[in-house]
Amino acid sequence: MSTDSALSRRDFLQSAAALAAALSAGRAARAQQTQPASVLMPTRQLGKTGLKVPILQMGGSFRQSPVLIKRALELGVNFFDTSAYYMRGRAEGIVGEALGSLAKRKDFTIVTKGRAKKSPAEVLDELVPASLERLKMDHVDVWFIHGLNDPSLLTQPEWKDTAEKLKKSGKARFFGFSCHGKNVVDLLTTAAKVGYVDVIMFRHNFRTYGDAELSQAIDAAHKAKIGLIAMKAQGAVTDYPERLNPFEKAGLSKHQAALRFVWQDERIASICSEMTSLRILEENAAAALWALTKDEARLLKDWADRTAGAYCPGGSGLCRRQCEAACGSPVAIADTLRFLTYHDSYGRPAHARRLFAELPAWQRPSPTADLTAAQQACPYGLPVAAMVRAALSQLA
């Protein structure tokens, strides 16, 4: 063990202990609070849509039970996310049936997503009608292009025409896209220029927050009054070496702190979180009731610095282009490490392995691949080769 490593660990332990005392000051008051009522859940305006949405959105890529959805509504989490692709097409039906039995259509906001494989015309003729049939609804509030990677698509007149026709039809009130990190800077910047994109969902957390290029792109989209939804806000919550969790010592979970860090950014309207149990749902909803303290922010920043080598941000298009382009072949390094986050941080190993298996064979990293150039190109100085090998041992 190097001296520098020991000092870093000791310094972090000392700072965590000191800050834990400060964070504990509000612990008793928080513990006495009952679970939040719907009137207490903070809301923000979703860009130019005019929709008021809770700052916490229910992610929908898993089998949601009516009990879970009912509790979400009770807590004021009446903003739902789903997709034609989640659970191999079954998710929309499950969410739609539960919502139909528990709430009036005007009392919740829902987003769904799809991909046009041939032309934009599929959106109006096939994709949206099929989603509405599964949801048993006459309209969705927002329809997304699912996992958009190519910014040039947004400049195509056919897509602008499709978005406008879709909104005019009433089948979707607003139009947007989701993106998982690839070219996110270019996507946000282009969307701000074209004028017809209403909402964007993108990966953002306390680690990507320091990316100056990404922040400028967020600024551009926010100034264009595009509603911004953060996802993967808790994906960066990796354990410190010794599995130290300073927030638990202060009566907070590290996941709550990570959410609150993103919520301090007023440009973000909501965080889409995959809450797979009542406990997680209630913890996340409770976290929305208190603002991030300066001590929490400082501890998160320190944590991010000390554990930087354990997580691949992949938050900006520039970052991903540098790493993957250096390989000289189309190896999906960022996606592979994102799936590892699902496996390690989200506790969803089967989901992570399925996504990795769905990568085209020519994009999957090989255990014998030479990733030296990618590692040298990484702007964060991460041990890319070792991280990919670790991912393959879990996912392949």
mmCIF file of C-alpha atoms in Angstrom:
data_model
loop_
_atom_site.group_PDB
_atom_site.id
_atom_site.type_symbol
_atom_site.label_atom_id
_atom_site.label_comp_id
_atom_site.label_asym_id
_atom_site.label_seq_id
_atom_site.Cartn_x
_atom_site.Cartn_y
_atom_site.Cartn_z
ATOM 1 C CA MET A 1 0.000 0.000 0.000
ATOM 2 C CA SER A 2 1.450 3.400 -0.958
ATOM 3 C CA THR A 3 1.847 6.265 1.487
ATOM 4 C CA ASP A 4 -0.350 8.457 -0.692
ATOM 5 C CA SER A 5 -3.117 5.853 -0.620
ATOM 6 C CA ALA A 6 -2.943 5.521 3.150
ATOM 7 C CA LEU A 7 -3.011 9.276 3.618
ATOM 8 C CA SER A 8 -5.973 9.659 1.289
ATOM 9 C CA ARG A 9 -7.902 7.014 3.151
ATOM 10 C CA ARG A 10 -7.026 8.442 6.567
ATOM 11 C CA ASP A 11 -7.867 11.995 5.502
ATOM 12 C CA PHE A 12 -11.208 10.848 4.187
ATOM 13 C CA LEU A 13 -12.017 8.927 7.356
ATOM 14 C CA GLN A 14 -11.199 11.976 9.456
ATOM 15 C CA SER A 15 -13.244 14.344 7.305
ATOM 16 C CA ALA A 16 -16.141 11.869 7.247
ATOM 17 C CA ALA A 17 -16.122 11.602 11.035
ATOM 18 C CA ALA A 18 -16.084 15.383 11.452
ATOM 19 C CA LEU A 19 -18.848 15.936 8.942
ATOM 20 C CA ALA A 20 -20.935 13.116 10.386
ATOM 21 C CA ALA A 21 -21.255 15.100 13.588
ATOM 22 C CA ALA A 22 -22.530 18.113 11.652
ATOM 23 C CA LEU A 23 -24.940 16.027 9.613
ATOM 24 C CA SER A 24 -26.247 14.331 12.756
ATOM 25 C CA ALA A 25 -27.539 17.637 14.084
ATOM 26 C CA GLY A 26 -30.669 17.354 11.967
ATOM 27 C CA ARG A 27 -31.050 13.605 12.338
ATOM 28 C CA ALA A 28 -33.512 13.636 15.250
ATOM 29 C CA ALA A 29 -35.765 16.182 13.572
ATOM 30 C CA ARG A 30 -35.825 14.116 10.379
ATOM 31 C CA ALA A 31 -36.553 10.907 12.272
ATOM 32 C CA GLN A 32 -39.636 12.479 13.869
ATOM 33 C CA GLN A 33 -41.140 13.369 10.511
ATOM 34 C CA THR A 34 -43.874 11.065 9.237
ATOM 35 C CA GLN A 35 -43.807 9.814 5.677
ATOM 36 C CA PRO A 36 -44.569 12.744 3.383
ATOM 37 C CA ALA A 37 -48.090 13.442 2.184
ATOM 38 C CA SER A 38 -48.639 14.252 -1.466
ATOM 39 C CA VAL A 39 -49.050 17.959 -0.708
ATOM 40 C CA LEU A 40 -45.464 18.042 0.603
ATOM 41 C CA MET A 41 -43.733 16.522 -2.413
ATOM 42 C CA PRO A 42 -41.861 19.407 -4.110
ATOM 43 C CA THR A 43 -42.690 20.048 -7.753
ATOM 44 C CA ARG A 44 -40.968 21.935 -10.546
ATOM 45 C CA GLN A 45 -42.057 23.085 -13.980
ATOM 46 C CA LEU A 46 -41.019 20.753 -16.772
ATOM 47 C CA GLY A 47 -39.558 23.334 -19.117
ATOM 48 C CA LYS A 48 -41.846 24.958 -21.649
ATOM 49 C CA THR A 49 -44.455 22.196 -21.301
ATOM 50 C CA GLY A 50 -46.042 24.032 -18.388
ATOM 51 C CA LEU A 51 -46.456 20.716 -16.584
ATOM 52 C CA LYS A 52 -45.793 20.749 -12.839
ATOM 53 C CA VAL A 53 -44.081 17.476 -11.973
ATOM 54 C CA PRO A 54 -42.708 16.067 -8.708
ATOM 55 C CA ILE A 55 -38.937 16.223 -8.410
ATOM 56 C CA LEU A 56 -38.954 12.423 -8.080
ATOM 57 C CA GLN A 57 -40.157 10.289 -10.999
ATOM 58 C CA MET A 58 -40.926 6.572 -10.834
ATOM 59 C CA GLY A 59 -38.722 4.652 -13.264
ATOM 60 C CA GLY A 60 -40.405 1.707 -14.915
ATOM 61 C CA SER A 61 -38.002 -0.874 -16.342
ATOM 62 C CA PHE A 62 -39.010 -3.517 -13.771
ATOM 63 C CA ARG A 63 -42.285 -5.244 -12.803
ATOM 64 C CA GLN A 64 -44.127 -2.626 -10.744
ATOM 65 C CA SER A 65 -46.851 -3.904 -8.426
ATOM 66 C CA PRO A 66 -50.132 -2.044 -7.859
ATOM 67 C CA VAL A 67 -49.117 -1.748 -4.186
ATOM 68 C CA LEU A 68 -45.926 0.091 -5.157
ATOM 69 C CA ILE A 69 -47.718 2.385 -7.606
ATOM 70 C CA LYS A 70 -50.446 3.111 -5.047
ATOM 71 C CA ARG A 71 -47.832 4.108 -2.468
ATOM 72 C CA ALA A 72 -46.058 6.285 -5.022
ATOM 73 C CA LEU A 73 -49.289 8.180 -5.666
ATOM 74 C CA GLU A 74 -49.835 8.591 -1.922
ATOM 75 C CA LEU A 75 -46.366 10.102 -1.589
ATOM 76 C CA GLY A 76 -46.957 12.541 -4.418
ATOM 77 C CA VAL A 77 -44.770 10.640 -6.880
ATOM 78 C CA ASN A 78 -47.355 10.882 -9.658
ATOM 79 C CA PHE A 79 -44.818 11.099 -12.497
ATOM 80 C CA PHE A 80 -44.189 7.746 -14.231
ATOM 81 C CA ASP A 81 -41.663 6.553 -16.799
ATOM 82 C CA THR A 82 -42.007 3.454 -18.963
ATOM 83 C CA SER A 83 -41.095 2.184 -22.416
ATOM 84 C CA ALA A 84 -42.260 -0.148 -25.145
ATOM 85 C CA TYR A 85 -38.982 -2.037 -24.572
ATOM 86 C CA TYR A 86 -39.034 -2.515 -20.812
ATOM 87 C CA MET A 87 -39.721 -6.082 -19.668
ATOM 88 C CA ARG A 88 -39.733 -7.097 -23.319
ATOM 89 C CA GLY A 89 -42.840 -5.020 -23.989
ATOM 90 C CA ARG A 90 -44.849 -5.939 -20.881
ATOM 91 C CA ALA A 91 -44.026 -2.927 -18.706
ATOM 92 C CA GLU A 92 -46.473 -0.525 -20.360
ATOM 93 C CA GLY A 93 -49.367 -2.896 -19.825
ATOM 94 C CA ILE A 94 -48.551 -3.441 -16.151
ATOM 95 C CA VAL A 95 -48.143 0.269 -15.402
ATOM 96 C CA GLY A 96 -51.184 1.235 -17.440
ATOM 97 C CA GLU A 97 -53.455 -1.315 -15.763
ATOM 98 C CA ALA A 98 -52.350 -0.263 -12.265
ATOM 99 C CA LEU A 99 -52.716 3.451 -12.944
ATOM 100 C CA GLY A 100 -56.098 2.922 -14.582
ATOM 101 C CA SER A 101 -57.435 1.284 -11.435
ATOM 102 C CA LEU A 102 -55.839 3.701 -8.951
ATOM 103 C CA ALA A 103 -56.023 7.221 -10.376
ATOM 104 C CA LYS A 104 -57.855 9.508 -12.740
ATOM 105 C CA ARG A 105 -55.930 10.326 -15.908
ATOM 106 C CA LYS A 106 -55.599 13.992 -14.957
ATOM 107 C CA ASP A 107 -53.919 13.083 -11.663
ATOM 108 C CA PHE A 108 -50.659 11.687 -13.055
ATOM 109 C CA THR A 109 -48.085 12.400 -15.747
ATOM 110 C CA ILE A 110 -46.601 9.608 -17.835
ATOM 111 C CA VAL A 111 -43.686 9.290 -20.245
ATOM 112 C CA THR A 112 -43.127 6.380 -22.608
ATOM 113 C CA LYS A 113 -40.507 5.692 -25.246
ATOM 114 C CA GLY A 114 -39.892 3.879 -28.504
ATOM 115 C CA ARG A 115 -37.535 3.634 -31.488
ATOM 116 C CA ALA A 116 -38.360 4.146 -35.163
ATOM 117 C CA LYS A 117 -36.327 1.561 -37.074
ATOM 118 C CA LYS A 118 -37.266 2.585 -40.594
ATOM 119 C CA SER A 119 -38.603 6.130 -40.699
ATOM 120 C CA PRO A 120 -40.125 8.807 -38.430
ATOM 121 C CA ALA A 121 -43.552 7.921 -39.861
ATOM 122 C CA GLU A 122 -43.512 4.779 -37.690
ATOM 123 C CA VAL A 123 -43.965 6.959 -34.616
ATOM 124 C CA LEU A 124 -47.419 8.148 -35.638
ATOM 125 C CA ASP A 125 -48.543 5.055 -37.527
ATOM 126 C CA GLU A 126 -47.269 2.261 -35.275
ATOM 127 C CA LEU A 127 -45.242 3.069 -32.170
ATOM 128 C CA VAL A 128 -47.446 5.528 -30.298
ATOM 129 C CA PRO A 129 -50.749 3.752 -31.114
ATOM 130 C CA ALA A 130 -49.263 0.455 -29.900
ATOM 131 C CA SER A 131 -48.052 2.043 -26.659
ATOM 132 C CA LEU A 132 -51.439 3.644 -26.029
ATOM 133 C CA GLU A 133 -53.155 0.306 -26.572
ATOM 134 C CA ARG A 134 -50.886 -1.389 -24.010
ATOM 135 C CA LEU A 135 -51.282 1.490 -21.563
ATOM 136 C CA LYS A 136 -55.050 1.622 -22.139
ATOM 137 C CA MET A 137 -54.856 5.404 -22.432
ATOM 138 C CA ASP A 138 -55.892 7.872 -25.103
ATOM 139 C CA HIS A 139 -52.693 9.896 -24.769
ATOM 140 C CA VAL A 140 -49.313 10.079 -23.035
ATOM 141 C CA ASP A 141 -47.895 13.311 -21.694
ATOM 142 C CA VAL A 142 -44.460 12.874 -23.282
ATOM 143 C CA TRP A 143 -43.190 10.494 -25.948
ATOM 144 C CA PHE A 144 -39.421 9.931 -26.162
ATOM 145 C CA ILE A 145 -37.117 8.607 -28.808
ATOM 146 C CA HIS A 146 -35.562 5.864 -26.690
ATOM 147 C CA GLY A 147 -31.783 5.974 -26.240
ATOM 148 C CA LEU A 148 -30.991 8.528 -28.932
ATOM 149 C CA ASN A 149 -27.309 8.570 -29.929
ATOM 150 C CA ASP A 150 -27.174 10.557 -33.170
ATOM 151 C CA PRO A 151 -27.554 14.356 -32.791
ATOM 152 C CA SER A 152 -27.913 14.824 -36.568
ATOM 153 C CA LEU A 153 -31.289 13.073 -36.437
ATOM 154 C CA LEU A 154 -32.690 16.107 -34.594
ATOM 155 C CA THR A 155 -31.835 18.379 -37.518
ATOM 156 C CA GLN A 156 -33.766 16.275 -40.029
ATOM 157 C CA PRO A 157 -36.984 18.036 -41.177
ATOM 158 C CA GLU A 158 -38.855 14.702 -41.081
ATOM 159 C CA TRP A 159 -38.359 14.428 -37.334
ATOM 160 C CA LYS A 160 -39.464 17.981 -36.668
ATOM 161 C CA ASP A 161 -42.562 17.362 -38.788
ATOM 162 C CA THR A 162 -43.263 14.097 -36.942
ATOM 163 C CA ALA A 163 -42.929 15.758 -33.534
ATOM 164 C CA GLU A 164 -45.316 18.528 -34.508
ATOM 165 C CA LYS A 165 -47.855 16.111 -35.996
ATOM 166 C CA LEU A 166 -47.654 13.911 -32.922
ATOM 167 C CA LYS A 167 -48.408 16.808 -30.602
ATOM 168 C CA LYS A 168 -51.158 18.088 -32.873
ATOM 169 C CA SER A 169 -52.783 14.632 -32.914
ATOM 170 C CA GLY A 170 -53.185 14.740 -29.125
ATOM 171 C CA LYS A 171 -51.726 11.249 -28.720
ATOM 172 C CA ALA A 172 -48.671 12.752 -27.040
ATOM 173 C CA ARG A 173 -48.733 16.225 -25.574
ATOM 174 C CA PHE A 174 -44.965 16.702 -25.819
ATOM 175 C CA PHE A 175 -41.938 15.250 -27.581
ATOM 176 C CA GLY A 176 -38.389 14.501 -26.508
ATOM 177 C CA PHE A 177 -35.715 11.849 -26.130
ATOM 178 C CA SER A 178 -33.645 9.905 -23.636
ATOM 179 C CA CYS A 179 -29.897 9.330 -23.905
ATOM 180 C CA HIS A 180 -27.519 7.214 -21.864
ATOM 181 C CA GLY A 181 -24.276 9.147 -22.152
ATOM 182 C CA LYS A 182 -23.182 8.762 -25.740
ATOM 183 C CA ASN A 183 -22.936 12.186 -27.409
ATOM 184 C CA VAL A 184 -25.041 13.729 -24.627
ATOM 185 C CA VAL A 185 -23.292 17.103 -24.926
ATOM 186 C CA ASP A 186 -23.978 17.303 -28.676
ATOM 187 C CA LEU A 187 -27.532 16.040 -28.170
ATOM 188 C CA LEU A 188 -28.381 18.670 -25.553
ATOM 189 C CA THR A 189 -26.765 21.449 -27.574
ATOM 190 C CA THR A 190 -28.478 20.451 -30.825
ATOM 191 C CA ALA A 191 -31.864 20.081 -29.125
ATOM 192 C CA ALA A 192 -31.525 23.611 -27.775
ATOM 193 C CA LYS A 193 -31.101 24.909 -31.334
ATOM 194 C CA VAL A 194 -33.827 23.028 -33.219
ATOM 195 C CA GLY A 195 -36.681 24.366 -31.095
ATOM 196 C CA TYR A 196 -39.173 21.492 -31.198
ATOM 197 C CA VAL A 197 -37.740 19.255 -28.438
ATOM 198 C CA ASP A 198 -39.738 19.684 -25.223
ATOM 199 C CA VAL A 199 -38.149 17.242 -22.743
ATOM 200 C CA ILE A 200 -34.837 15.365 -22.403
ATOM 201 C CA MET A 201 -33.813 12.599 -20.007
ATOM 202 C CA PHE A 202 -30.066 12.115 -19.548
ATOM 203 C CA ARG A 203 -27.544 10.655 -17.118
ATOM 204 C CA HIS A 204 -26.504 13.126 -14.440
ATOM 205 C CA ASN A 205 -25.177 12.677 -10.902
ATOM 206 C CA PHE A 206 -22.733 14.105 -8.384
ATOM 207 C CA ARG A 207 -19.776 12.865 -10.457
ATOM 208 C CA THR A 208 -20.864 14.208 -13.857
ATOM 209 C CA TYR A 209 -21.813 17.502 -12.174
ATOM 210 C CA GLY A 210 -18.226 18.745 -12.413
ATOM 211 C CA ASP A 211 -18.021 18.259 -16.191
ATOM 212 C CA ALA A 212 -17.779 21.832 -17.531
ATOM 213 C CA GLU A 213 -18.704 20.861 -21.096
ATOM 214 C CA LEU A 214 -21.791 18.981 -19.911
ATOM 215 C CA SER A 215 -22.810 21.890 -17.673
ATOM 216 C CA GLN A 216 -22.645 24.291 -20.625
ATOM 217 C CA ALA A 217 -24.849 21.949 -22.656
ATOM 218 C CA ILE A 218 -27.340 21.736 -19.782
ATOM 219 C CA ASP A 219 -27.337 25.531 -19.643
ATOM 220 C CA ALA A 220 -28.139 25.740 -23.351
ATOM 221 C CA ALA A 221 -31.045 23.304 -23.039
ATOM 222 C CA HIS A 222 -32.355 25.015 -19.915
ATOM 223 C CA LYS A 223 -32.252 28.441 -21.578
ATOM 224 C CA ALA A 224 -34.212 26.937 -24.495
ATOM 225 C CA LYS A 225 -36.827 25.965 -21.860
ATOM 226 C CA ILE A 226 -36.404 22.241 -22.447
ATOM 227 C CA GLY A 227 -37.602 20.188 -19.479
ATOM 228 C CA LEU A 228 -34.649 18.237 -18.074
ATOM 229 C CA ILE A 229 -34.953 14.902 -16.274
ATOM 230 C CA ALA A 230 -31.888 13.331 -14.678
ATOM 231 C CA MET A 231 -31.430 9.572 -14.623
ATOM 232 C CA LYS A 232 -28.708 7.356 -13.134
ATOM 233 C CA ALA A 233 -28.522 9.903 -10.315
ATOM 234 C CA GLN A 234 -27.616 7.141 -7.865
ATOM 235 C CA GLY A 235 -25.519 5.046 -10.214
ATOM 236 C CA ALA A 236 -22.343 6.779 -9.061
ATOM 237 C CA VAL A 237 -22.800 5.703 -5.456
ATOM 238 C CA THR A 238 -20.006 3.157 -5.350
ATOM 239 C CA ASP A 239 -18.624 1.940 -2.051
ATOM 240 C CA TYR A 240 -15.427 3.424 -0.713
ATOM 241 C CA PRO A 241 -12.598 0.822 -0.188
ATOM 242 C CA GLU A 242 -13.362 -0.474 3.428
ATOM 243 C CA ARG A 243 -17.024 -0.087 2.372
ATOM 244 C CA LEU A 244 -17.270 3.149 4.327
ATOM 245 C CA ASN A 245 -20.611 4.876 4.125
ATOM 246 C CA PRO A 246 -20.312 8.185 5.996
ATOM 247 C CA PHE A 247 -23.921 9.164 5.364
ATOM 248 C CA GLU A 248 -25.337 6.204 7.273
ATOM 249 C CA LYS A 249 -23.366 7.291 10.323
ATOM 250 C CA ALA A 250 -25.229 10.589 10.096
ATOM 251 C CA GLY A 251 -28.641 8.969 9.720
ATOM 252 C CA LEU A 252 -28.768 9.285 5.924
ATOM 253 C CA SER A 253 -28.337 6.759 3.168
ATOM 254 C CA LYS A 254 -25.747 7.499 0.511
ATOM 255 C CA HIS A 255 -28.513 7.155 -2.093
ATOM 256 C CA GLN A 256 -30.555 9.908 -0.444
ATOM 257 C CA ALA A 257 -27.531 12.191 -0.411
ATOM 258 C CA ALA A 258 -26.856 11.523 -4.099
ATOM 259 C CA LEU A 259 -30.434 12.443 -5.013
ATOM 260 C CA ARG A 260 -30.295 15.629 -2.986
ATOM 261 C CA PHE A 261 -27.079 16.649 -4.677
ATOM 262 C CA VAL A 262 -28.773 16.583 -8.097
ATOM 263 C CA TRP A 263 -31.912 18.291 -6.778
ATOM 264 C CA GLN A 264 -29.871 21.300 -5.716
ATOM 265 C CA ASP A 265 -29.479 22.046 -9.438
ATOM 266 C CA GLU A 266 -32.565 24.095 -10.276
ATOM 267 C CA ARG A 267 -32.090 23.334 -13.975
ATOM 268 C CA ILE A 268 -33.191 19.746 -13.322
ATOM 269 C CA ALA A 269 -36.970 19.356 -13.124
ATOM 270 C CA SER A 270 -37.046 15.774 -11.868
ATOM 271 C CA ILE A 271 -34.973 12.670 -11.213
ATOM 272 C CA CYS A 272 -36.122 9.383 -12.717
ATOM 273 C CA SER A 273 -35.341 6.663 -10.177
ATOM 274 C CA GLU A 274 -35.944 2.946 -10.442
ATOM 275 C CA MET A 275 -37.490 2.234 -7.031
ATOM 276 C CA THR A 276 -37.992 -1.495 -6.778
ATOM 277 C CA SER A 277 -39.391 -1.712 -3.234
ATOM 278 C CA LEU A 278 -41.545 0.239 -0.815
ATOM 279 C CA ARG A 279 -38.490 0.907 1.351
ATOM 280 C CA ILE A 280 -36.541 2.494 -1.510
ATOM 281 C CA LEU A 281 -39.556 4.486 -2.648
ATOM 282 C CA GLU A 282 -40.217 5.868 0.828
ATOM 283 C CA GLU A 283 -36.534 6.684 1.462
ATOM 284 C CA ASN A 284 -36.250 8.548 -1.829
ATOM 285 C CA ALA A 285 -39.512 10.402 -1.265
ATOM 286 C CA ALA A 286 -38.384 11.412 2.224
ATOM 287 C CA ALA A 287 -35.079 12.683 0.817
ATOM 288 C CA ALA A 288 -37.010 15.111 -1.393
ATOM 289 C CA LEU A 289 -38.314 17.010 1.627
ATOM 290 C CA TRP A 290 -35.016 18.498 2.769
ATOM 291 C CA ALA A 291 -32.502 20.558 0.858
ATOM 292 C CA LEU A 292 -28.908 19.425 0.551
ATOM 293 C CA THR A 293 -26.763 20.924 3.295
ATOM 294 C CA LYS A 294 -23.335 22.419 2.663
ATOM 295 C CA ASP A 295 -21.813 19.657 4.776
ATOM 296 C CA GLU A 296 -23.459 16.953 2.679
ATOM 297 C CA ALA A 297 -22.301 18.616 -0.527
ATOM 298 C CA ARG A 298 -18.751 18.852 0.788
ATOM 299 C CA LEU A 299 -18.725 15.219 1.849
ATOM 300 C CA LEU A 300 -20.087 14.091 -1.540
ATOM 301 C CA LYS A 301 -17.434 16.123 -3.326
ATOM 302 C CA ASP A 302 -14.737 14.586 -1.141
ATOM 303 C CA TRP A 303 -16.205 11.137 -1.708
ATOM 304 C CA ALA A 304 -16.253 11.667 -5.458
ATOM 305 C CA ASP A 305 -12.599 12.714 -5.429
ATOM 306 C CA ARG A 306 -11.464 9.802 -3.260
ATOM 307 C CA THR A 307 -13.352 7.128 -5.224
ATOM 308 C CA ALA A 308 -12.852 8.557 -8.712
ATOM 309 C CA GLY A 309 -10.990 5.448 -9.845
ATOM 310 C CA ALA A 310 -13.969 3.206 -9.090
ATOM 311 C CA TYR A 311 -16.530 4.728 -11.466
ATOM 312 C CA CYS A 312 -16.662 5.630 -15.144
ATOM 313 C CA PRO A 313 -18.691 8.856 -15.512
ATOM 314 C CA GLY A 314 -19.087 8.541 -19.279
ATOM 315 C CA GLY A 315 -21.284 11.592 -18.954
ATOM 316 C CA SER A 316 -20.082 13.629 -21.901
ATOM 317 C CA GLY A 317 -19.866 12.809 -25.551
ATOM 318 C CA LEU A 318 -16.273 14.057 -25.568
ATOM 319 C CA CYS A 319 -15.305 11.623 -22.796
ATOM 320 C CA ARG A 320 -16.802 8.652 -24.571
ATOM 321 C CA ARG A 321 -15.392 9.615 -27.945
ATOM 322 C CA GLN A 322 -11.883 9.913 -26.531
ATOM 323 C CA CYS A 323 -11.960 6.501 -24.908
ATOM 324 C CA GLU A 324 -13.669 4.453 -27.574
ATOM 325 C CA ALA A 325 -12.129 6.182 -30.577
ATOM 326 C CA ALA A 326 -8.654 5.419 -29.254
ATOM 327 C CA CYS A 327 -9.298 1.677 -29.632
ATOM 328 C CA GLY A 328 -9.404 1.865 -33.400
ATOM 329 C CA SER A 329 -12.448 -0.433 -33.357
ATOM 330 C CA PRO A 330 -16.093 0.055 -32.250
ATOM 331 C CA VAL A 331 -15.758 -1.380 -28.733
ATOM 332 C CA ALA A 332 -18.627 -0.375 -26.419
ATOM 333 C CA ILE A 333 -16.495 0.491 -23.390
ATOM 334 C CA ALA A 334 -18.889 3.053 -21.876
ATOM 335 C CA ASP A 335 -21.934 0.783 -22.245
ATOM 336 C CA THR A 336 -20.058 -2.177 -20.758
ATOM 337 C CA LEU A 337 -19.069 -0.145 -17.699
ATOM 338 C CA ARG A 338 -22.608 1.248 -17.425
ATOM 339 C CA PHE A 339 -23.941 -2.310 -17.285
ATOM 340 C CA LEU A 340 -21.393 -3.047 -14.560
ATOM 341 C CA THR A 341 -22.960 -0.178 -12.577
ATOM 342 C CA TYR A 342 -26.352 -1.884 -12.909
ATOM 343 C CA HIS A 343 -24.744 -5.073 -11.618
ATOM 344 C CA ASP A 344 -22.808 -3.571 -8.699
ATOM 345 C CA SER A 345 -24.653 -0.402 -7.643
ATOM 346 C CA TYR A 346 -28.241 -1.163 -8.649
ATOM 347 C CA GLY A 347 -28.226 -4.786 -7.513
ATOM 348 C CA ARG A 348 -29.676 -5.995 -10.842
ATOM 349 C CA PRO A 349 -27.216 -8.619 -12.116
ATOM 350 C CA ALA A 350 -29.659 -10.412 -14.431
ATOM 351 C CA HIS A 351 -30.696 -7.123 -16.069
ATOM 352 C CA ALA A 352 -27.038 -6.128 -16.506
ATOM 353 C CA ARG A 353 -26.098 -9.454 -18.085
ATOM 354 C CA ARG A 354 -29.067 -9.346 -20.444
ATOM 355 C CA LEU A 355 -28.161 -5.860 -21.667
ATOM 356 C CA PHE A 356 -24.550 -6.922 -22.203
ATOM 357 C CA ALA A 357 -25.693 -10.003 -24.123
ATOM 358 C CA GLU A 358 -27.816 -7.782 -26.371
ATOM 359 C CA LEU A 359 -24.776 -5.789 -27.494
ATOM 360 C CA PRO A 360 -23.789 -6.755 -31.052
ATOM 361 C CA ALA A 361 -20.886 -9.222 -30.941
ATOM 362 C CA TRP A 362 -18.612 -6.771 -32.737
ATOM 363 C CA GLN A 363 -19.162 -4.181 -29.986
ATOM 364 C CA ARG A 364 -18.522 -6.440 -27.005
ATOM 365 C CA PRO A 365 -15.023 -6.077 -25.546
ATOM 366 C CA SER A 366 -12.907 -9.197 -25.716
ATOM 367 C CA PRO A 367 -11.064 -10.438 -22.610
ATOM 368 C CA THR A 368 -7.873 -10.374 -24.680
ATOM 369 C CA ALA A 369 -8.462 -6.938 -26.249
ATOM 370 C CA ASP A 370 -5.636 -4.452 -25.886
ATOM 371 C CA LEU A 371 -7.245 -1.398 -24.258
ATOM 372 C CA THR A 372 -3.987 0.420 -23.527
ATOM 373 C CA ALA A 373 -4.806 3.247 -25.937
ATOM 374 C CA ALA A 374 -8.288 3.670 -24.452
ATOM 375 C CA GLN A 375 -6.830 3.822 -20.966
ATOM 376 C CA GLN A 376 -4.276 6.429 -22.010
ATOM 377 C CA ALA A 377 -7.040 8.501 -23.626
ATOM 378 C CA CYS A 378 -9.315 8.458 -20.555
ATOM 379 C CA PRO A 379 -9.582 12.077 -19.307
ATOM 380 C CA TYR A 380 -10.183 10.792 -15.765
ATOM 381 C CA GLY A 381 -7.109 8.591 -15.663
ATOM 382 C CA LEU A 382 -9.170 5.465 -14.948
ATOM 383 C CA PRO A 383 -7.718 1.942 -15.179
ATOM 384 C CA VAL A 384 -9.988 1.231 -18.135
ATOM 385 C CA ALA A 385 -8.465 -2.124 -19.043
ATOM 386 C CA ALA A 386 -8.844 -3.505 -15.513
ATOM 387 C CA MET A 387 -12.388 -2.117 -15.186
ATOM 388 C CA VAL A 388 -13.472 -3.737 -18.456
ATOM 389 C CA ARG A 389 -11.947 -7.054 -17.407
ATOM 390 C CA ALA A 390 -13.854 -6.811 -14.111
ATOM 391 C CA ALA A 391 -17.041 -6.096 -16.061
ATOM 392 C CA LEU A 392 -16.503 -9.106 -18.320
ATOM 393 C CA SER A 393 -15.994 -11.370 -15.310
ATOM 394 C CA GLN A 394 -19.436 -10.354 -14.048
ATOM 395 C CA LEU A 395 -21.380 -9.905 -17.283
ATOM 396 C CA ALA A 396 -20.027 -12.227 -19.948
#
